[in-house]
Amino acid sequence: MESSSGMPNQIAENLCAIRARIARACEKADRPVDAVSLVAVSKFHPAEAVESALRAGQRIFGENRVQEAASKFPALRADYPDLRLHIIGNLQTNKAAEACAIADMIESLDREALSDAIEKGAAKTGRLPDLLVQVNTGNEPQKAGVSPDKADTFIENSLQRFGEKVRGLMCIPPEDEDPAPHFRFLATLAKRHGLPVLSMGMSADFETAIAENATLVRVGSAIFGPRPMTHF
């Protein structure tokens, strides 16, 4: 079966290379390899590419758009029931119910309006995914995420509302800055609130994130290749 990278075995080879890099980064940071999980970011890549990764043993996937995720993952779950789907992009409130229905984790909780929508969506679907609070560590106006100065209050409110379903934090540091201080800030913030999950680090900086105690790293193009010209 063809994948977006040309051949399924290329995706398998790419996954093997990324896993090896994760293992080396964990060893260097004196952390166990199983302390870090890989989220394969499959946005804009077809279900065939996801299936190639599944055949190679990958089980956690990240999608930005709920509509695209809904077109790919429900059918794949039939053959791979241990598949886990993370919504990692800015989530619109009108997509919250659908996200509750299909996702295992929403990594982009960042505002009260979205909390309200997720609560309603969970009541409607009878399903509440795990949640990560996204923090805009660089205070970038073009990016989603709660600002650092409001993060403590928002995290506390989220914990009061959703309890143990709030599993941790996520961030995307500014592209033109050293990511390490941003990762360190997120780790300190998570520790302050007793949150175990840190989703931070992408293709260019996940080794740095692992050194700063990331538990989830998000890698896309290094696994699936360049995004196809035709998007969903």
mmCIF file of C-alpha atoms in Angstrom:
data_model
loop_
_atom_site.group_PDB
_atom_site.id
_atom_site.type_symbol
_atom_site.label_atom_id
_atom_site.label_comp_id
_atom_site.label_asym_id
_atom_site.label_seq_id
_atom_site.Cartn_x
_atom_site.Cartn_y
_atom_site.Cartn_z
ATOM 1 C CA MET A 1 0.000 0.000 0.000
ATOM 2 C CA GLU A 2 1.444 3.380 -0.966
ATOM 3 C CA SER A 3 2.020 6.033 1.691
ATOM 4 C CA SER A 4 2.605 9.767 1.450
ATOM 5 C CA SER A 5 6.355 9.171 1.705
ATOM 6 C CA GLY A 6 6.350 6.795 -1.257
ATOM 7 C CA MET A 7 6.867 3.474 0.492
ATOM 8 C CA PRO A 8 5.604 2.104 3.825
ATOM 9 C CA ASN A 9 9.058 0.805 4.694
ATOM 10 C CA GLN A 10 10.402 4.385 4.548
ATOM 11 C CA ILE A 11 8.013 5.361 7.331
ATOM 12 C CA ALA A 12 9.131 2.316 9.318
ATOM 13 C CA GLU A 13 12.786 3.291 8.817
ATOM 14 C CA ASN A 14 12.065 6.884 9.818
ATOM 15 C CA LEU A 15 10.296 5.717 12.972
ATOM 16 C CA CYS A 16 13.238 3.488 13.844
ATOM 17 C CA ALA A 17 15.628 6.425 13.455
ATOM 18 C CA ILE A 18 13.502 8.726 15.622
ATOM 19 C CA ARG A 19 13.142 6.068 18.320
ATOM 20 C CA ALA A 20 16.918 5.625 18.332
ATOM 21 C CA ARG A 21 17.385 9.377 18.778
ATOM 22 C CA ILE A 22 14.869 9.372 21.638
ATOM 23 C CA ALA A 23 16.718 6.486 23.286
ATOM 24 C CA ARG A 24 20.062 8.291 23.000
ATOM 25 C CA ALA A 25 18.582 11.507 24.392
ATOM 26 C CA CYS A 26 17.087 9.608 27.323
ATOM 27 C CA GLU A 27 20.401 7.894 28.026
ATOM 28 C CA LYS A 28 22.219 11.230 27.920
ATOM 29 C CA ALA A 29 19.657 12.751 30.306
ATOM 30 C CA ASP A 30 19.894 9.706 32.603
ATOM 31 C CA ARG A 31 16.223 8.928 32.066
ATOM 32 C CA PRO A 32 14.623 5.556 31.240
ATOM 33 C CA VAL A 33 13.656 5.194 27.577
ATOM 34 C CA ASP A 34 10.060 4.397 28.485
ATOM 35 C CA ALA A 35 9.758 7.784 30.228
ATOM 36 C CA VAL A 36 9.229 9.409 26.817
ATOM 37 C CA SER A 37 6.476 8.577 24.306
ATOM 38 C CA LEU A 38 6.488 9.565 20.645
ATOM 39 C CA VAL A 39 3.473 11.343 19.153
ATOM 40 C CA ALA A 40 3.592 10.875 15.367
ATOM 41 C CA VAL A 41 2.080 14.024 13.867
ATOM 42 C CA SER A 42 0.104 12.777 10.885
ATOM 43 C CA LYS A 43 -1.733 15.946 9.876
ATOM 44 C CA PHE A 44 -2.227 16.285 6.098
ATOM 45 C CA HIS A 45 -1.009 12.726 5.532
ATOM 46 C CA PRO A 46 -3.491 10.064 4.382
ATOM 47 C CA ALA A 47 -4.768 7.109 6.357
ATOM 48 C CA GLU A 48 -2.424 4.836 4.373
ATOM 49 C CA ALA A 49 0.574 6.638 5.879
ATOM 50 C CA VAL A 50 -0.877 6.285 9.371
ATOM 51 C CA GLU A 51 -1.467 2.575 8.735
ATOM 52 C CA SER A 52 2.158 2.164 7.666
ATOM 53 C CA ALA A 53 3.241 3.687 10.978
ATOM 54 C CA LEU A 54 0.809 1.454 12.862
ATOM 55 C CA ARG A 55 2.282 -1.606 11.171
ATOM 56 C CA ALA A 56 5.698 -0.414 12.348
ATOM 57 C CA GLY A 57 4.470 -0.361 15.937
ATOM 58 C CA GLN A 58 3.595 3.313 16.379
ATOM 59 C CA ARG A 59 0.431 3.827 18.433
ATOM 60 C CA ILE A 60 0.133 7.537 19.363
ATOM 61 C CA PHE A 61 -0.777 10.046 16.658
ATOM 62 C CA GLY A 62 -1.337 13.791 16.647
ATOM 63 C CA GLU A 63 -3.766 15.679 14.428
ATOM 64 C CA ASN A 64 -4.426 19.412 14.242
ATOM 65 C CA ARG A 65 -7.902 19.362 12.776
ATOM 66 C CA VAL A 66 -10.800 17.380 14.170
ATOM 67 C CA GLN A 67 -12.480 16.974 10.791
ATOM 68 C CA GLU A 68 -9.353 15.448 9.268
ATOM 69 C CA ALA A 69 -8.851 13.174 12.262
ATOM 70 C CA ALA A 70 -12.456 11.995 12.032
ATOM 71 C CA SER A 71 -11.951 11.058 8.391
ATOM 72 C CA LYS A 72 -8.954 8.819 9.152
ATOM 73 C CA PHE A 73 -8.935 7.309 12.604
ATOM 74 C CA PRO A 74 -12.282 5.645 13.404
ATOM 75 C CA ALA A 75 -11.757 3.028 10.685
ATOM 76 C CA LEU A 76 -8.168 2.388 11.786
ATOM 77 C CA ARG A 77 -9.267 1.746 15.362
ATOM 78 C CA ALA A 78 -11.118 -1.370 14.246
ATOM 79 C CA ASP A 79 -7.812 -3.051 13.391
ATOM 80 C CA TYR A 80 -5.697 -1.246 15.989
ATOM 81 C CA PRO A 81 -7.819 -0.832 19.142
ATOM 82 C CA ASP A 82 -4.809 0.356 21.178
ATOM 83 C CA LEU A 83 -4.328 3.358 18.870
ATOM 84 C CA ARG A 84 -4.339 6.701 20.698
ATOM 85 C CA LEU A 85 -5.341 9.943 18.985
ATOM 86 C CA HIS A 86 -4.220 13.340 20.278
ATOM 87 C CA ILE A 87 -5.722 16.617 19.071
ATOM 88 C CA ILE A 88 -2.730 18.957 19.141
ATOM 89 C CA GLY A 89 -3.922 22.029 17.233
ATOM 90 C CA ASN A 90 -5.925 25.048 18.295
ATOM 91 C CA LEU A 91 -9.367 23.586 19.009
ATOM 92 C CA GLN A 92 -12.429 25.605 18.041
ATOM 93 C CA THR A 93 -15.273 25.495 20.537
ATOM 94 C CA ASN A 94 -17.713 24.253 17.879
ATOM 95 C CA LYS A 95 -15.481 21.190 17.334
ATOM 96 C CA ALA A 96 -15.175 20.301 21.022
ATOM 97 C CA ALA A 97 -17.952 17.699 21.083
ATOM 98 C CA GLU A 98 -16.527 15.903 18.042
ATOM 99 C CA ALA A 99 -13.076 16.024 19.627
ATOM 100 C CA CYS A 100 -14.498 14.444 22.790
ATOM 101 C CA ALA A 101 -16.033 11.698 20.663
ATOM 102 C CA ILE A 102 -12.879 10.681 18.774
ATOM 103 C CA ALA A 103 -9.798 11.822 20.730
ATOM 104 C CA ASP A 104 -7.965 10.149 23.575
ATOM 105 C CA MET A 105 -6.211 13.379 24.526
ATOM 106 C CA ILE A 106 -6.731 17.071 23.776
ATOM 107 C CA GLU A 107 -3.384 18.847 24.110
ATOM 108 C CA SER A 108 -4.626 22.406 23.526
ATOM 109 C CA LEU A 109 -6.893 23.428 26.409
ATOM 110 C CA ASP A 110 -6.168 27.140 26.799
ATOM 111 C CA ARG A 111 -9.279 29.178 27.593
ATOM 112 C CA GLU A 112 -12.455 29.108 29.647
ATOM 113 C CA ALA A 113 -14.706 29.112 26.572
ATOM 114 C CA LEU A 114 -13.035 25.902 25.418
ATOM 115 C CA SER A 115 -13.364 24.397 28.900
ATOM 116 C CA ASP A 116 -17.099 25.121 28.738
ATOM 117 C CA ALA A 117 -17.353 23.558 25.283
ATOM 118 C CA ILE A 118 -15.396 20.456 26.307
ATOM 119 C CA GLU A 119 -17.567 20.020 29.389
ATOM 120 C CA LYS A 120 -20.702 20.202 27.239
ATOM 121 C CA GLY A 121 -19.149 17.933 24.616
ATOM 122 C CA ALA A 122 -18.261 15.338 27.237
ATOM 123 C CA ALA A 123 -21.803 15.407 28.583
ATOM 124 C CA LYS A 124 -23.187 14.999 25.059
ATOM 125 C CA THR A 125 -20.889 12.152 24.031
ATOM 126 C CA GLY A 126 -20.396 10.487 27.415
ATOM 127 C CA ARG A 127 -16.657 10.684 26.830
ATOM 128 C CA LEU A 128 -14.040 13.047 28.270
ATOM 129 C CA PRO A 129 -10.516 12.728 26.820
ATOM 130 C CA ASP A 130 -7.384 13.369 28.833
ATOM 131 C CA LEU A 131 -6.452 17.046 28.742
ATOM 132 C CA LEU A 132 -3.257 19.085 28.542
ATOM 133 C CA VAL A 133 -3.189 22.820 29.171
ATOM 134 C CA GLN A 134 -1.334 24.612 26.387
ATOM 135 C CA VAL A 135 0.891 27.425 27.655
ATOM 136 C CA ASN A 136 2.078 30.166 25.303
ATOM 137 C CA THR A 137 5.496 30.348 26.935
ATOM 138 C CA GLY A 138 6.748 33.003 24.520
ATOM 139 C CA ASN A 139 3.659 35.227 24.832
ATOM 140 C CA GLU A 140 3.376 35.191 21.047
ATOM 141 C CA PRO A 141 0.173 36.910 19.888
ATOM 142 C CA GLN A 142 -0.204 34.650 16.837
ATOM 143 C CA LYS A 143 -0.099 31.456 18.905
ATOM 144 C CA ALA A 144 -2.714 29.706 20.967
ATOM 145 C CA GLY A 145 -2.103 28.950 24.630
ATOM 146 C CA VAL A 146 -2.727 30.569 27.980
ATOM 147 C CA SER A 147 -0.209 33.298 28.838
ATOM 148 C CA PRO A 148 2.413 32.455 31.463
ATOM 149 C CA ASP A 149 1.096 35.051 33.925
ATOM 150 C CA LYS A 150 -2.393 33.497 33.814
ATOM 151 C CA ALA A 151 -1.299 29.869 33.624
ATOM 152 C CA ASP A 152 -1.388 29.047 37.357
ATOM 153 C CA THR A 153 -4.954 30.280 37.769
ATOM 154 C CA PHE A 154 -6.151 28.557 34.597
ATOM 155 C CA ILE A 155 -4.512 25.276 35.582
ATOM 156 C CA GLU A 156 -6.091 25.436 39.041
ATOM 157 C CA ASN A 157 -9.512 26.154 37.549
ATOM 158 C CA SER A 158 -9.096 23.313 35.051
ATOM 159 C CA LEU A 159 -8.144 20.881 37.814
ATOM 160 C CA GLN A 160 -11.179 21.895 39.834
ATOM 161 C CA ARG A 161 -13.420 21.366 36.831
ATOM 162 C CA PHE A 162 -11.931 18.239 35.218
ATOM 163 C CA GLY A 163 -9.951 16.658 38.055
ATOM 164 C CA GLU A 164 -7.538 13.873 37.104
ATOM 165 C CA LYS A 165 -8.406 14.249 33.422
ATOM 166 C CA VAL A 166 -6.027 17.232 33.400
ATOM 167 C CA ARG A 167 -2.829 15.273 32.899
ATOM 168 C CA GLY A 168 -0.236 17.924 32.157
ATOM 169 C CA LEU A 169 0.981 20.793 29.987
ATOM 170 C CA MET A 170 1.992 21.477 26.395
ATOM 171 C CA CYS A 171 3.996 24.249 24.755
ATOM 172 C CA ILE A 172 5.485 25.322 21.413
ATOM 173 C CA PRO A 173 8.430 27.684 22.024
ATOM 174 C CA PRO A 174 9.195 30.589 19.673
ATOM 175 C CA GLU A 175 11.079 29.417 16.601
ATOM 176 C CA ASP A 176 13.801 32.056 16.930
ATOM 177 C CA GLU A 177 14.652 31.441 20.593
ATOM 178 C CA ASP A 178 16.541 28.817 22.553
ATOM 179 C CA PRO A 179 13.778 26.361 23.495
ATOM 180 C CA ALA A 180 15.450 25.128 26.692
ATOM 181 C CA PRO A 181 14.268 27.969 28.983
ATOM 182 C CA HIS A 182 10.719 27.509 27.687
ATOM 183 C CA PHE A 183 10.827 23.768 28.352
ATOM 184 C CA ARG A 184 12.313 24.404 31.799
ATOM 185 C CA PHE A 185 9.551 26.882 32.630
ATOM 186 C CA LEU A 186 6.883 24.395 31.567
ATOM 187 C CA ALA A 187 8.463 21.615 33.636
ATOM 188 C CA THR A 188 8.576 23.856 36.720
ATOM 189 C CA LEU A 189 4.955 24.872 36.191
ATOM 190 C CA ALA A 190 3.838 21.261 35.840
ATOM 191 C CA LYS A 191 5.721 20.212 38.957
ATOM 192 C CA ARG A 192 4.104 23.027 40.935
ATOM 193 C CA HIS A 193 0.682 21.607 40.106
ATOM 194 C CA GLY A 194 1.624 17.938 40.410
ATOM 195 C CA LEU A 195 1.054 17.237 36.718
ATOM 196 C CA PRO A 196 2.978 14.264 35.249
ATOM 197 C CA VAL A 197 2.710 14.852 31.484
ATOM 198 C CA LEU A 198 4.870 17.324 29.556
ATOM 199 C CA SER A 199 4.230 17.498 25.802
ATOM 200 C CA MET A 200 7.111 19.546 24.436
ATOM 201 C CA GLY A 201 9.663 19.200 21.705
ATOM 202 C CA MET A 202 9.250 18.674 17.981
ATOM 203 C CA SER A 203 11.480 17.482 15.146
ATOM 204 C CA ALA A 204 14.100 20.219 15.590
ATOM 205 C CA ASP A 205 14.348 20.285 19.380
ATOM 206 C CA PHE A 206 12.969 17.115 20.956
ATOM 207 C CA GLU A 207 16.364 16.049 22.320
ATOM 208 C CA THR A 208 16.523 19.342 24.232
ATOM 209 C CA ALA A 209 12.985 18.751 25.464
ATOM 210 C CA ILE A 210 13.890 15.274 26.703
ATOM 211 C CA ALA A 211 16.801 16.784 28.643
ATOM 212 C CA GLU A 212 14.223 19.067 30.305
ATOM 213 C CA ASN A 213 11.918 16.154 31.262
ATOM 214 C CA ALA A 214 9.483 15.968 28.337
ATOM 215 C CA THR A 215 7.255 12.893 28.503
ATOM 216 C CA LEU A 216 5.682 13.369 25.040
ATOM 217 C CA VAL A 217 7.530 14.572 21.940
ATOM 218 C CA ARG A 218 5.703 15.458 18.721
ATOM 219 C CA VAL A 219 7.395 14.554 15.437
ATOM 220 C CA GLY A 220 5.816 14.823 11.983
ATOM 221 C CA SER A 221 7.851 15.405 8.828
ATOM 222 C CA ALA A 222 10.832 13.379 10.099
ATOM 223 C CA ILE A 223 8.481 10.376 10.126
ATOM 224 C CA PHE A 224 6.024 10.955 7.288
ATOM 225 C CA GLY A 225 8.068 13.188 4.986
ATOM 226 C CA PRO A 226 6.977 16.549 3.539
ATOM 227 C CA ARG A 227 3.312 17.411 3.717
ATOM 228 C CA PRO A 228 1.407 16.455 0.541
ATOM 229 C CA MET A 229 0.493 19.299 -1.764
ATOM 230 C CA THR A 230 -3.194 18.402 -1.496
ATOM 231 C CA HIS A 231 -4.487 18.830 2.031
ATOM 232 C CA PHE A 232 -7.713 17.439 3.465
#
